[in-house]
Tab-separated table of C-alpha atoms and ligand atoms in Angstrom:
chain	number	residue	atom	x	y	z
A	707	UNK	CA	0.000	0.000	0.000
A	708	UNK	CA	1.298	3.499	-0.761
A	709	UNK	CA	2.047	5.699	2.241
A	710	UNK	CA	0.622	9.211	2.507
A	711	UNK	CA	1.603	11.687	1.113
A	712	UNK	CA	2.258	9.591	-1.992
A	713	UNK	CA	5.772	9.772	-3.381
A	714	UNK	CA	7.864	8.200	-6.093
A	715	UNK	CA	9.062	5.664	-3.525
A	716	UNK	CA	5.574	4.099	-3.605
A	717	UNK	CA	5.131	0.994	-5.749
A	718	UNK	CA	3.918	1.579	-9.301
A	719	UNK	CA	0.278	0.429	-9.511
A	720	UNK	CA	-0.117	1.023	-13.254
A	721	UNK	CA	3.035	-0.078	-15.141
A	722	UNK	CA	3.807	0.468	-18.821
A	723	UNK	CA	4.776	0.130	-21.519
A	724	UNK	CA	2.528	2.653	-23.231
A	725	UNK	CA	0.689	1.541	-26.376
A	726	UNK	CA	1.885	2.625	-29.849
A	727	UNK	CA	-1.482	4.248	-30.649
A	728	UNK	CA	-4.420	5.535	-28.671
A	729	UNK	CA	-7.312	7.678	-29.878
A	730	UNK	CA	-6.969	9.975	-26.858
A	731	UNK	CA	-3.920	10.608	-24.660
A	732	UNK	CA	-4.365	12.345	-21.309
A	733	UNK	CA	-1.406	14.094	-19.675
A	734	UNK	CA	-1.808	13.958	-15.885
A	735	UNK	CA	-3.238	11.466	-13.420
A	736	UNK	CA	-5.032	13.777	-10.996
A	737	UNK	CA	-8.783	13.814	-10.453
A	738	UNK	CA	-9.373	15.647	-13.753
A	739	UNK	CA	-7.321	13.296	-15.950
A	740	UNK	CA	-8.546	10.175	-14.161
A	741	UNK	CA	-12.261	11.010	-14.372
A	742	UNK	CA	-11.941	12.087	-18.018
A	743	UNK	CA	-10.271	8.754	-18.796
A	744	UNK	CA	-13.055	6.974	-16.935
A	745	UNK	CA	-15.865	8.631	-18.891
A	746	UNK	CA	-14.078	8.075	-22.215
A	747	UNK	CA	-13.488	4.420	-21.363
A	748	UNK	CA	-17.165	4.020	-20.471
A	749	UNK	CA	-17.907	5.052	-24.061
A	750	UNK	CA	-15.337	2.520	-25.335
A	751	UNK	CA	-13.018	5.278	-26.647
A	752	UNK	CA	-9.376	4.054	-26.632
A	753	UNK	CA	-7.698	6.286	-24.035
A	754	UNK	CA	-4.241	6.299	-22.448
A	755	UNK	CA	-3.437	8.367	-19.360
A	756	UNK	CA	0.211	9.271	-18.695
A	757	UNK	CA	1.280	10.120	-15.158
A	758	UNK	CA	4.875	11.216	-14.607
A	759	UNK	CA	4.825	10.039	-10.969
A	760	UNK	CA	1.951	8.245	-9.252
A	761	UNK	CA	-1.798	8.661	-9.731
A	762	UNK	CA	-3.099	11.449	-7.466
A	763	UNK	CA	0.309	12.022	-5.882
A	764	UNK	CA	0.073	15.803	-6.262
A	765	UNK	CA	-2.969	17.994	-5.469
A	766	UNK	CA	-5.553	15.269	-5.927
A	767	UNK	CA	-4.577	13.343	-2.791
A	768	UNK	CA	-3.310	16.249	-0.685
A	769	UNK	CA	-6.484	18.324	-0.632
A	770	UNK	CA	-8.905	18.898	2.229
A	771	UNK	CA	-11.523	16.540	0.781
A	772	UNK	CA	-14.353	19.082	0.621
A	773	UNK	CA	-16.990	18.467	-2.061
A	774	UNK	CA	-18.969	21.650	-2.032
A	775	UNK	CA	-21.548	23.536	-4.001
A	776	UNK	CA	-21.501	26.261	-1.378
A	777	UNK	CA	-19.499	29.373	-2.223
A	778	UNK	CA	-18.952	28.352	-5.849
A	779	UNK	CA	-18.698	30.631	-8.816
A	780	UNK	CA	-22.158	30.846	-10.432
A	781	UNK	CA	-20.850	29.368	-13.692
A	782	UNK	CA	-19.249	26.399	-11.935
A	783	UNK	CA	-22.416	25.539	-10.016
A	784	UNK	CA	-24.259	23.530	-12.703
A	785	UNK	CA	-21.113	21.423	-13.190
A	786	UNK	CA	-20.538	20.854	-9.478
A	787	UNK	CA	-24.206	19.903	-9.006
A	788	UNK	CA	-23.655	17.243	-11.660
A	789	UNK	CA	-20.361	16.299	-9.968
A	790	UNK	CA	-22.135	15.633	-6.661
A	791	UNK	CA	-24.521	13.239	-8.423
A	792	UNK	CA	-21.549	11.580	-10.151
A	793	UNK	CA	-19.591	11.203	-6.891
A	794	UNK	CA	-22.465	9.127	-5.448
A	795	UNK	CA	-22.741	7.026	-8.597
A	796	UNK	CA	-18.981	6.446	-8.934
A	797	UNK	CA	-18.579	5.615	-5.235
A	798	UNK	CA	-21.077	2.787	-5.817
A	799	UNK	CA	-19.468	1.699	-9.082
A	800	UNK	CA	-15.913	1.547	-7.799
A	801	UNK	CA	-16.982	-0.768	-4.986
A	802	UNK	CA	-14.374	0.627	-2.574
A	803	UNK	CA	-14.938	2.800	0.472
A	804	UNK	CA	-13.744	6.262	-0.562
A	805	UNK	CA	-15.096	7.934	2.561
A	806	UNK	CA	-17.909	9.711	0.711
A	807	UNK	CA	-20.331	11.223	3.213
A	808	UNK	CA	-23.026	13.851	2.933
A	809	UNK	CA	-22.247	15.760	6.106
A	810	UNK	CA	-22.473	19.407	4.994
A	811	UNK	CA	-20.155	22.359	4.573
A	812	UNK	CA	-20.327	25.461	6.793
A	813	UNK	CA	-18.624	28.865	6.516
A	814	UNK	CA	-18.398	30.794	9.792
A	815	UNK	CA	-18.793	34.609	9.806
A	816	UNK	CA	-16.591	36.800	11.981
A	817	UNK	CA	-18.006	40.083	10.695
A	818	UNK	CA	-21.017	41.764	9.113
A	819	UNK	CA	-18.956	41.896	5.909
A	820	UNK	CA	-18.741	38.089	5.922
A	821	UNK	CA	-22.528	37.914	6.359
A	822	UNK	CA	-23.047	40.256	3.399
A	823	UNK	CA	-20.934	37.926	1.254
A	824	UNK	CA	-22.990	34.955	2.427
A	825	UNK	CA	-26.225	36.772	1.551
A	826	UNK	CA	-24.883	37.324	-1.971
A	827	UNK	CA	-24.343	33.585	-2.343
A	828	UNK	CA	-27.913	32.935	-1.114
A	829	UNK	CA	-29.164	34.591	-4.340
A	830	UNK	CA	-27.148	32.138	-6.455
A	831	UNK	CA	-28.225	29.250	-4.224
A	832	UNK	CA	-31.878	30.181	-4.748
A	833	UNK	CA	-31.499	30.116	-8.547
A	834	UNK	CA	-30.138	26.564	-8.315
A	835	UNK	CA	-32.562	25.506	-5.562
A	836	UNK	CA	-29.730	24.519	-3.217
A	837	UNK	CA	-30.497	23.657	0.400
A	838	UNK	CA	-28.046	26.384	1.540
A	839	UNK	CA	-29.159	28.339	4.631
A	840	UNK	CA	-28.005	31.396	6.573
A	841	UNK	CA	-27.690	30.796	10.306
A	842	UNK	CA	-27.683	33.383	13.098
A	843	UNK	CA	-25.316	33.352	16.080
A	844	UNK	CA	-27.346	30.881	18.166
A	845	UNK	CA	-28.082	28.541	15.263
A	846	UNK	CA	-24.365	28.465	14.450
A	847	UNK	CA	-23.504	27.553	18.040
A	848	UNK	CA	-26.152	24.808	17.878
A	849	UNK	CA	-24.756	23.363	14.646
A	850	UNK	CA	-21.137	23.171	15.844
A	851	UNK	CA	-21.191	22.745	19.586
A	852	UNK	CA	-18.374	23.594	21.969
A	853	UNK	CA	-16.806	26.507	20.055
A	854	UNK	CA	-15.140	29.034	22.368
A	855	UNK	CA	-16.158	31.999	20.171
A	856	UNK	CA	-19.538	33.347	19.149
A	857	UNK	CA	-19.811	33.889	15.407
A	858	UNK	CA	-21.977	36.492	13.687
A	859	UNK	CA	-23.597	33.633	11.844
A	860	UNK	CA	-22.853	31.046	9.197
A	861	UNK	CA	-23.619	29.815	5.703
A	862	UNK	CA	-24.336	26.100	5.573
A	863	UNK	CA	-25.236	23.553	2.889
A	864	UNK	CA	-26.259	20.221	4.426
A	865	UNK	CA	-26.170	18.377	1.070
A	866	UNK	CA	-22.461	19.144	0.531
A	867	UNK	CA	-20.121	16.217	0.993
A	868	UNK	CA	-16.660	15.044	1.899
A	869	UNK	CA	-14.455	12.159	0.754
A	870	UNK	CA	-10.931	10.912	1.418
A	871	UNK	CA	-8.985	12.156	-1.616
A	872	UNK	CA	-6.073	9.714	-1.235
A	873	UNK	CA	-8.560	6.828	-1.381
A	874	UNK	CA	-11.014	8.283	-3.891
A	875	UNK	CA	-8.810	9.198	-6.848
A	876	UNK	CA	-6.738	5.976	-6.898
A	877	UNK	CA	-10.034	4.015	-6.622
A	878	UNK	CA	-11.472	5.937	-9.591
A	879	UNK	CA	-8.278	5.168	-11.539
A	880	UNK	CA	-8.755	1.461	-10.879
A	881	UNK	CA	-12.373	1.770	-12.045
A	882	UNK	CA	-11.214	3.538	-15.230
A	883	UNK	CA	-8.794	0.665	-15.932
A	884	UNK	CA	-11.575	-1.894	-15.388
A	885	UNK	CA	-13.652	0.033	-17.935
A	886	UNK	CA	-10.827	-0.179	-20.492
A	887	UNK	CA	-8.598	2.892	-19.950
A	888	UNK	CA	-4.816	2.418	-20.025
A	889	UNK	CA	-3.006	4.209	-17.212
A	890	UNK	CA	0.794	4.362	-17.204
A	891	UNK	CA	2.561	5.676	-14.100
A	892	UNK	CA	6.186	6.818	-14.004
A	893	UNK	CA	5.795	7.914	-17.617
A	894	UNK	CA	6.105	11.616	-18.403
A	895	UNK	CA	4.686	13.132	-21.556
A	896	UNK	CA	7.603	15.138	-22.955
A	897	UNK	CA	6.252	16.923	-25.989
A	898	UNK	CA	3.376	16.961	-28.464
A	899	UNK	CA	3.742	16.044	-32.112
A	900	UNK	CA	1.832	18.640	-34.116
A	901	UNK	CA	1.660	18.823	-37.880
A	902	UNK	CA	-0.291	21.299	-40.043
A	903	UNK	CA	-2.025	22.607	-36.921
A	904	UNK	CA	-3.209	19.121	-35.863
A	905	UNK	CA	-2.297	16.775	-33.041
A	906	UNK	CA	-0.523	13.673	-34.358
A	907	UNK	CA	0.739	12.142	-31.135
A	908	UNK	CA	2.724	12.468	-27.913
A	909	UNK	CA	6.400	11.816	-27.214
A	910	UNK	CA	6.807	10.155	-23.841
A	911	UNK	CA	9.909	9.085	-21.952
A	912	UNK	CA	8.990	5.528	-23.006
A	913	UNK	CA	8.403	6.172	-26.687
A	914	UNK	CA	5.897	7.692	-29.096
A	915	UNK	CA	2.091	7.304	-28.967
A	916	UNK	CA	0.118	8.170	-32.067
A	917	UNK	CA	-3.111	9.960	-31.087
A	918	UNK	CA	-5.696	12.251	-32.640
A	919	UNK	CA	-6.618	14.032	-29.387
A	920	UNK	CA	-4.610	15.072	-26.337
A	921	UNK	CA	-5.958	16.464	-23.068
A	922	UNK	CA	-3.504	18.383	-20.899
A	923	UNK	CA	-4.636	17.988	-17.269
A	924	UNK	CA	-1.236	18.431	-15.685
A	925	UNK	CA	-2.233	20.554	-12.688
A	926	UNK	CA	0.612	22.896	-11.718
A	927	UNK	CA	2.705	21.668	-14.698
A	928	UNK	CA	0.190	22.427	-17.476
A	929	UNK	CA	1.541	25.876	-18.250
A	930	UNK	CA	5.155	24.640	-18.536
A	931	UNK	CA	4.091	21.747	-20.790
A	932	UNK	CA	1.976	23.880	-23.129
A	933	UNK	CA	4.334	26.828	-23.319
A	934	UNK	CA	6.846	24.559	-25.074
A	935	UNK	CA	4.227	24.505	-27.899
A	936	UNK	CA	3.420	28.222	-27.904
A	937	UNK	CA	0.226	27.933	-25.829
A	938	UNK	CA	0.335	30.431	-22.971
A	939	UNK	CA	-1.625	29.880	-19.751
A	940	UNK	CA	-1.291	32.406	-16.914
A	941	UNK	CA	-1.001	29.844	-14.133
A	942	UNK	CA	0.560	30.341	-10.707
A	943	UNK	CA	1.496	27.924	-7.943
A	944	UNK	CA	0.444	28.569	-4.371
A	945	UNK	CA	1.918	26.477	-1.582
A	946	UNK	CA	-0.369	25.489	1.284
A	947	UNK	CA	0.133	23.563	4.516
A	948	UNK	CA	-2.327	20.984	5.852
A	949	UNK	CA	-2.423	19.020	9.117
A	950	UNK	CA	-4.248	15.972	10.423
A	951	UNK	CA	-5.218	15.354	14.045
A	952	UNK	CA	-5.251	11.947	15.595
A	953	UNK	CA	-8.775	10.484	16.127
A	954	UNK	CA	-10.802	12.561	18.581
A	955	UNK	CA	-14.438	13.048	19.661
A	956	UNK	CA	-16.728	14.476	16.980
A	957	UNK	CA	-17.217	18.253	17.011
A	958	UNK	CA	-18.936	18.458	13.605
A	959	UNK	CA	-19.449	15.672	11.091
A	960	UNK	CA	-18.858	17.896	8.055
A	961	UNK	CA	-16.378	20.577	6.992
A	962	UNK	CA	-16.245	24.131	8.326
A	963	UNK	CA	-13.993	27.180	8.150
A	964	UNK	CA	-13.582	30.790	9.156
A	965	UNK	CA	-10.665	33.137	8.322
A	966	UNK	CA	-8.400	31.445	10.851
A	967	UNK	CA	-9.070	27.718	10.753
A	968	UNK	CA	-10.611	25.103	8.475
A	969	UNK	CA	-11.538	21.647	9.799
A	970	UNK	CA	-13.035	18.555	8.203
A	971	UNK	CA	-14.051	15.301	9.860
A	972	UNK	CA	-12.124	12.349	8.432
A	973	UNK	CA	-13.224	8.775	8.064
A	974	UNK	CA	-10.670	7.637	10.696
A	975	UNK	CA	-12.208	9.923	13.324
A	976	UNK	CA	-9.591	12.665	13.102
A	977	UNK	CA	-9.857	16.129	11.561
A	978	UNK	CA	-8.017	17.537	8.565
A	979	UNK	CA	-6.996	21.093	9.453
A	980	UNK	CA	-5.715	24.110	7.570
A	981	UNK	CA	-5.437	27.772	8.323
A	982	UNK	CA	-6.679	30.880	6.615
A	983	UNK	CA	-4.014	33.183	5.249
A	984	UNK	CA	-1.520	30.340	5.088
A	985	UNK	CA	-0.771	30.461	1.383
A	986	UNK	CA	2.630	31.177	-0.087
A	987	UNK	CA	2.689	32.353	-3.687
A	988	UNK	CA	5.746	31.139	-5.621
A	989	UNK	CA	7.194	33.682	-7.994
A	990	UNK	CA	9.144	32.629	-11.052
A	991	UNK	CA	9.553	33.939	-14.610
A	992	UNK	CA	5.989	32.967	-15.601
A	993	UNK	CA	4.536	34.750	-12.580
A	994	UNK	CA	6.307	37.946	-13.651
A	995	UNK	CA	5.325	37.430	-17.296
A	996	UNK	CA	1.650	37.254	-16.343
A	997	UNK	CA	1.804	39.682	-13.408
A	998	UNK	CA	-0.619	42.245	-14.851
A	999	UNK	CA	-3.346	39.620	-15.217
A	1000	UNK	CA	-3.110	38.917	-11.492
A	1001	UNK	CA	-3.485	42.510	-10.323
A	1002	UNK	CA	-7.271	42.269	-9.647
A	1003	UNK	CA	-6.817	38.991	-7.769
A	1004	UNK	CA	-3.925	40.286	-5.708
A	1005	UNK	CA	-5.850	43.457	-4.818
A	1006	UNK	CA	-8.716	41.280	-3.646
A	1007	UNK	CA	-6.263	38.892	-1.984
A	1008	UNK	CA	-8.163	35.654	-2.744
A	1009	UNK	CA	-5.226	33.478	-1.783
A	1010	UNK	CA	-4.510	35.348	1.465
A	1011	UNK	CA	-1.036	35.102	0.044
A	1012	UNK	CA	2.461	35.984	0.997
A	1013	UNK	CA	5.075	35.946	-1.727
A	1014	UNK	CA	8.063	33.722	-2.075
A	1015	UNK	CA	10.451	35.293	-4.547
A	1016	UNK	CA	12.133	32.125	-5.731
A	1017	UNK	CA	10.229	29.069	-6.807
A	1018	UNK	CA	12.679	26.306	-5.865
A	1019	UNK	CA	14.822	24.522	-8.397
A	1020	UNK	CA	12.882	22.001	-10.469
A	1021	UNK	CA	9.473	23.476	-9.595
A	1022	UNK	CA	7.120	24.241	-12.498
A	1023	UNK	CA	7.924	27.977	-12.439
A	1024	UNK	CA	11.433	27.688	-10.990
A	1025	UNK	CA	13.996	30.198	-12.273
A	1026	UNK	CA	16.332	27.384	-13.286
A	1027	UNK	CA	13.612	25.065	-14.670
A	1028	UNK	CA	14.232	24.465	-18.364
A	1029	UNK	CA	11.601	25.908	-20.741
A	1030	UNK	CA	12.806	24.000	-23.773
A	1031	UNK	CA	13.689	20.322	-24.208
A	1032	UNK	CA	13.727	17.915	-27.123
A	1033	UNK	CA	11.382	14.887	-27.412
A	1034	UNK	CA	14.337	12.550	-26.988
A	1035	UNK	CA	15.901	14.279	-23.977
A	1036	UNK	CA	14.959	14.251	-20.300
A	1037	UNK	CA	12.206	16.763	-19.538
A	1038	UNK	CA	11.545	18.733	-16.311
A	1039	UNK	CA	8.586	16.393	-15.658
A	1040	UNK	CA	10.847	13.386	-15.142
A	1041	UNK	CA	13.186	15.416	-12.970
A	1042	UNK	CA	10.389	15.925	-10.416
A	1043	UNK	CA	8.053	12.953	-10.475
A	1044	UNK	CA	6.079	14.195	-7.479
A	1045	UNK	CA	5.797	17.843	-6.467
A	1046	UNK	CA	6.047	17.394	-2.724
A	1047	UNK	CA	6.561	20.719	-0.933
A	1048	UNK	CA	7.335	20.411	2.750
A	1049	UNK	CA	4.726	21.722	5.170
A	1050	UNK	CA	5.755	25.008	6.807
A	1051	UNK	CA	6.517	24.372	10.507
A	1052	UNK	CA	5.261	27.838	11.535
A	1053	UNK	CA	1.993	27.220	9.713
A	1054	UNK	CA	1.565	23.843	11.385
A	1055	UNK	CA	2.014	25.501	14.776
A	1056	UNK	CA	-0.480	28.256	13.860
A	1057	UNK	CA	-3.030	25.703	12.608
A	1058	UNK	CA	-2.793	23.728	15.854
A	1059	UNK	CA	-2.993	26.901	17.947
A	1060	UNK	CA	-6.037	28.260	16.075
A	1061	UNK	CA	-7.856	24.920	16.292
A	1062	UNK	CA	-7.226	24.640	20.019
A	1063	UNK	CA	-8.246	28.251	20.619
A	1064	UNK	CA	-11.613	27.461	19.042
A	1065	UNK	CA	-11.908	24.102	20.826
A	1066	UNK	CA	-9.890	24.487	24.073
A	1067	UNK	CA	-11.516	21.335	25.489
A	1068	UNK	CA	-9.350	19.374	22.994
A	1069	UNK	CA	-6.057	20.853	24.112
A	1070	UNK	CA	-4.633	17.337	24.548
A	1071	UNK	CA	-5.338	16.267	20.952
A	1072	UNK	CA	-2.160	15.903	18.913
A	1073	UNK	CA	-1.401	16.428	15.243
A	1074	UNK	CA	-0.433	13.113	13.704
A	1075	UNK	CA	0.683	14.412	10.279
A	1076	UNK	CA	1.369	17.510	8.216
A	1077	UNK	CA	1.914	17.931	4.506
A	1078	UNK	CA	2.258	20.566	1.815
A	1079	UNK	CA	0.561	20.962	-1.554
A	1080	UNK	CA	0.868	23.266	-4.557
A	1081	UNK	CA	-2.431	24.711	-5.754
A	1082	UNK	CA	-2.489	25.689	-9.432
A	1083	UNK	CA	-4.329	28.997	-9.606
A	1084	UNK	CA	-5.684	31.165	-12.396
A	1085	UNK	CA	-5.955	34.996	-12.286
A	1086	UNK	CA	-9.760	34.856	-11.912
A	1087	UNK	CA	-9.802	31.810	-9.610
A	1088	UNK	CA	-11.812	29.678	-12.057
A	1089	UNK	CA	-10.351	26.957	-14.309
A	1090	UNK	CA	-9.549	26.721	-17.984
A	1091	UNK	CA	-11.631	24.028	-19.710
A	1092	UNK	CA	-11.323	24.443	-23.452
A	1093	UNK	CA	-10.132	23.293	-26.820
A	1094	UNK	CA	-6.937	25.050	-27.978
A	1095	UNK	CA	-8.108	26.844	-31.126
A	1096	UNK	CA	-4.693	26.943	-32.821
A	1097	UNK	CA	-4.122	23.166	-32.562
A	1098	UNK	CA	-6.898	20.851	-33.658
A	1099	UNK	CA	-7.257	17.929	-31.251
A	1100	UNK	CA	-5.600	19.682	-28.288
A	1101	UNK	CA	-7.689	20.179	-25.130
A	1102	UNK	CA	-6.869	21.630	-21.733
A	1103	UNK	CA	-8.511	21.291	-18.319
A	1104	UNK	CA	-6.392	22.922	-15.663
A	1105	UNK	CA	-6.084	25.789	-13.181
A	1106	UNK	CA	-8.745	24.366	-10.871
A	1107	UNK	CA	-7.664	27.126	-8.449
A	1108	UNK	CA	-7.977	25.207	-5.196
A	1109	UNK	CA	-11.418	23.707	-5.730
A	1110	UNK	CA	-10.994	21.008	-8.379
A	1111	UNK	CA	-11.463	17.915	-6.230
A	1112	UNK	CA	-15.174	18.325	-5.581
A	1113	UNK	CA	-16.009	19.381	-9.127
A	1114	UNK	CA	-13.575	16.809	-10.576
A	1115	UNK	CA	-15.993	14.153	-11.890
A	1116	UNK	CA	-18.185	16.904	-13.389
A	1117	UNK	CA	-15.222	18.360	-15.281
A	1118	UNK	CA	-14.163	14.836	-16.290
A	1119	UNK	CA	-17.579	14.116	-17.786
A	1120	UNK	CA	-17.684	17.513	-19.548
A	1121	UNK	CA	-14.182	17.142	-21.014
A	1122	UNK	CA	-14.849	13.593	-22.187
A	1123	UNK	CA	-17.759	14.947	-24.242
A	1124	UNK	CA	-15.755	17.968	-25.424
A	1125	UNK	CA	-13.074	15.623	-26.776
A	1126	UNK	CA	-15.696	13.509	-28.548
A	1127	UNK	CA	-17.359	16.585	-30.077
A	1128	UNK	CA	-20.610	15.840	-28.202
A	1129	UNK	CA	-23.097	18.244	-26.665
A	1130	UNK	CA	-21.615	19.369	-23.312
A	1131	UNK	CA	-24.794	20.235	-21.458
A	1132	UNK	CA	-23.196	23.265	-19.748
A	1133	UNK	CA	-22.029	26.705	-20.836
A	1134	UNK	CA	-18.203	26.650	-20.789
A	1135	UNK	CA	-17.630	30.204	-22.064
A	1136	UNK	CA	-16.495	31.433	-18.621
A	1137	UNK	CA	-13.703	28.824	-18.738
A	1138	UNK	CA	-12.373	29.627	-22.205
A	1139	UNK	CA	-8.616	30.082	-22.561
A	1140	UNK	CA	-8.997	33.177	-24.739
A	1141	UNK	CA	-10.491	35.205	-21.868
A	1142	UNK	CA	-6.970	36.165	-20.827
A	1143	UNK	CA	-6.054	37.462	-24.278
A	1144	UNK	CA	-9.243	38.803	-25.916
A	1145	UNK	CA	-9.421	42.025	-23.893
A	1146	UNK	CA	-12.022	40.674	-21.437
A	1147	UNK	CA	-11.919	42.191	-17.973
A	1148	UNK	CA	-10.823	39.765	-15.264
A	1149	UNK	CA	-14.013	38.694	-13.461
A	1150	UNK	CA	-12.948	37.231	-10.118
A	1151	UNK	CA	-14.537	34.051	-8.864
A	1152	UNK	CA	-14.937	33.478	-5.123
A	1153	UNK	CA	-11.750	33.207	-3.046
A	1154	UNK	CA	-10.234	29.788	-2.391
B	1996	FAD	C1	-3.871	21.588	0.196
B	1996	FAD	C2	-4.969	21.593	-0.818
B	1996	FAD	C3	-6.290	21.619	-0.373
B	1996	FAD	C4	-7.339	21.565	-1.313
B	1996	FAD	N1	-8.623	21.406	-0.864
B	1996	FAD	C5	-9.617	21.175	-1.762
B	1996	FAD	C6	-10.927	20.826	-1.329
B	1996	FAD	O1	-11.192	20.655	-0.152
B	1996	FAD	N2	-11.889	20.662	-2.270
B	1996	FAD	C7	-11.644	20.812	-3.595
B	1996	FAD	O2	-12.570	20.695	-4.398
B	1996	FAD	N3	-10.377	21.071	-4.033
B	1996	FAD	C8	-9.370	21.247	-3.161
B	1996	FAD	N4	-8.090	21.489	-3.580
B	1996	FAD	C9	-7.831	21.589	-5.012
B	1996	FAD	C10	-7.800	20.236	-5.687
B	1996	FAD	O3	-7.005	19.326	-4.974
B	1996	FAD	C11	-7.255	20.432	-7.108
B	1996	FAD	O4	-7.946	21.488	-7.753
B	1996	FAD	C12	-7.382	19.183	-7.940
B	1996	FAD	O5	-6.890	18.064	-7.259
B	1996	FAD	C13	-6.633	19.388	-9.255
B	1996	FAD	O6	-6.664	18.193	-9.965
B	1996	FAD	P1	-5.850	18.085	-11.318
B	1996	FAD	O7	-6.119	16.735	-11.856
B	1996	FAD	O8	-6.140	19.273	-12.169
B	1996	FAD	O9	-4.311	18.270	-10.903
B	1996	FAD	P2	-3.327	17.372	-10.010
B	1996	FAD	O10	-4.033	16.605	-8.965
B	1996	FAD	O11	-2.249	18.274	-9.554
B	1996	FAD	O12	-2.768	16.316	-11.036
B	1996	FAD	C14	-1.956	16.667	-12.131
B	1996	FAD	C15	-1.071	15.474	-12.431
B	1996	FAD	O13	-0.426	15.666	-13.682
B	1996	FAD	C16	0.844	15.042	-13.617
B	1996	FAD	N5	1.662	15.603	-14.700
B	1996	FAD	C17	1.992	16.897	-14.895
B	1996	FAD	N6	2.729	17.043	-16.016
B	1996	FAD	C18	2.864	15.808	-16.560
B	1996	FAD	C19	3.530	15.294	-17.706
B	1996	FAD	N7	4.187	16.100	-18.545
B	1996	FAD	N8	3.460	13.964	-17.973
B	1996	FAD	C20	2.769	13.146	-17.139
B	1996	FAD	N9	2.146	13.573	-16.007
B	1996	FAD	C21	2.184	14.884	-15.727
B	1996	FAD	C22	1.324	15.401	-12.225
B	1996	FAD	O14	2.331	14.524	-11.793
B	1996	FAD	C23	0.039	15.304	-11.404
B	1996	FAD	O15	-0.090	14.038	-10.781
B	1996	FAD	C24	-7.037	21.578	-2.696
B	1996	FAD	C25	-5.705	21.595	-3.125
B	1996	FAD	C26	-4.672	21.583	-2.204
B	1996	FAD	C27	-3.253	21.538	-2.688
């Protein structure tokens, strides 16, 4: 069994070699690539997924495990509503316990300003007939008992869910394989083969795969991969720190957060914790290249970010990371099979302190683990889900901006139909790649 967080020391579950041809090749074995492969395989489309390290070893296992409709961008909501239905269906189909539970998501308000924001979301919730409710101070204290502070109120959606990401995404990958998808771990996609504006195939570290369609779902690496082919995506990496308590008595069965602390009940009886304002924005050449596009986001501070001037060596936007490589030479993707940032010790201490300040009765509970993750963020905090106009057969689904786990199966279903040229069933114009280049004003989605 792999240990958590997953690393390249874990055994390969999906060995090669890759096939010589495949109708569709997917670059990236996170929740987006895996669920797209699954839905294509269900339609009997030959599909091969390439993962440079291990399935779900990056963001898709390290996240908080929140599956929420609450607080979503209005244009994401129809897709995440579908995703919630799909999560239930896929949890049944995969026949493994992925820790899926409908236990609700709650945002806690410290100020009248927070409450005003919650009221704004109530308008969107009403349009989509969500079960989201506004709670007053007493109702909030009733919902989550034993909190040392009184909150102004809360926003809560009882139908929102949680799952264990490190169980869920590998289980969905196994389901995809049973349905006919090929998944190859430890196999980086190096470059695309493009001729006369059309996808012809993919060069991997283990040879060439002829393909008519390629989906790039490489998380934090998508921008580096596509830039090599002249496709520019303004994507930034934000490092976050997460902690897990040992098992403890239940304080709330769902997931909740205010500005200082986020907590989510886990299947093993512990809580997954994170802190507000704990994000560290990594600056590299791409960050500077796209800086002007991020001005509205940085003014609004959606990442609660501090800046780290040097993305470390080998990171997607590192100063020394190579931007050009040949199909037959080692690429940056093989040099870092798993992006595994260390958790920040100061953040871990702050997370523990904030949790225990809110629940002083659990002062004796200990943290049993801490880990880091790199969120891939877009300037408007909503993803890119699109066909690349200049290259026929090239698709991209990336920049999930810190909320791609919950919506993952919805995006996977949508992209599988996009690749097949089918009716999508949702309006994807908000997620078009050209929005960053066609003079559109940046329209910010909700903060992370
Ligand atoms: C700490 C943290 C907390 C979060 N909390 C939540 C939450 O509670 N709810 C929620 O909805 N979302 C959450 N998110 C966001 C969510 O985890 C991501 O949006 C989602 O997992 C992104 O999935 P992905 O498939 O796009 O990317 P990833 O999971 O990052 O997967 C991309 C994969 O592509 C592979 N790859 C890249 N380049 C290549 C290449 N050239 N060849 C082969 N493989 C390649 C990488 O190795 C990687 O495995 C959180 C994220 C973090 C980091």
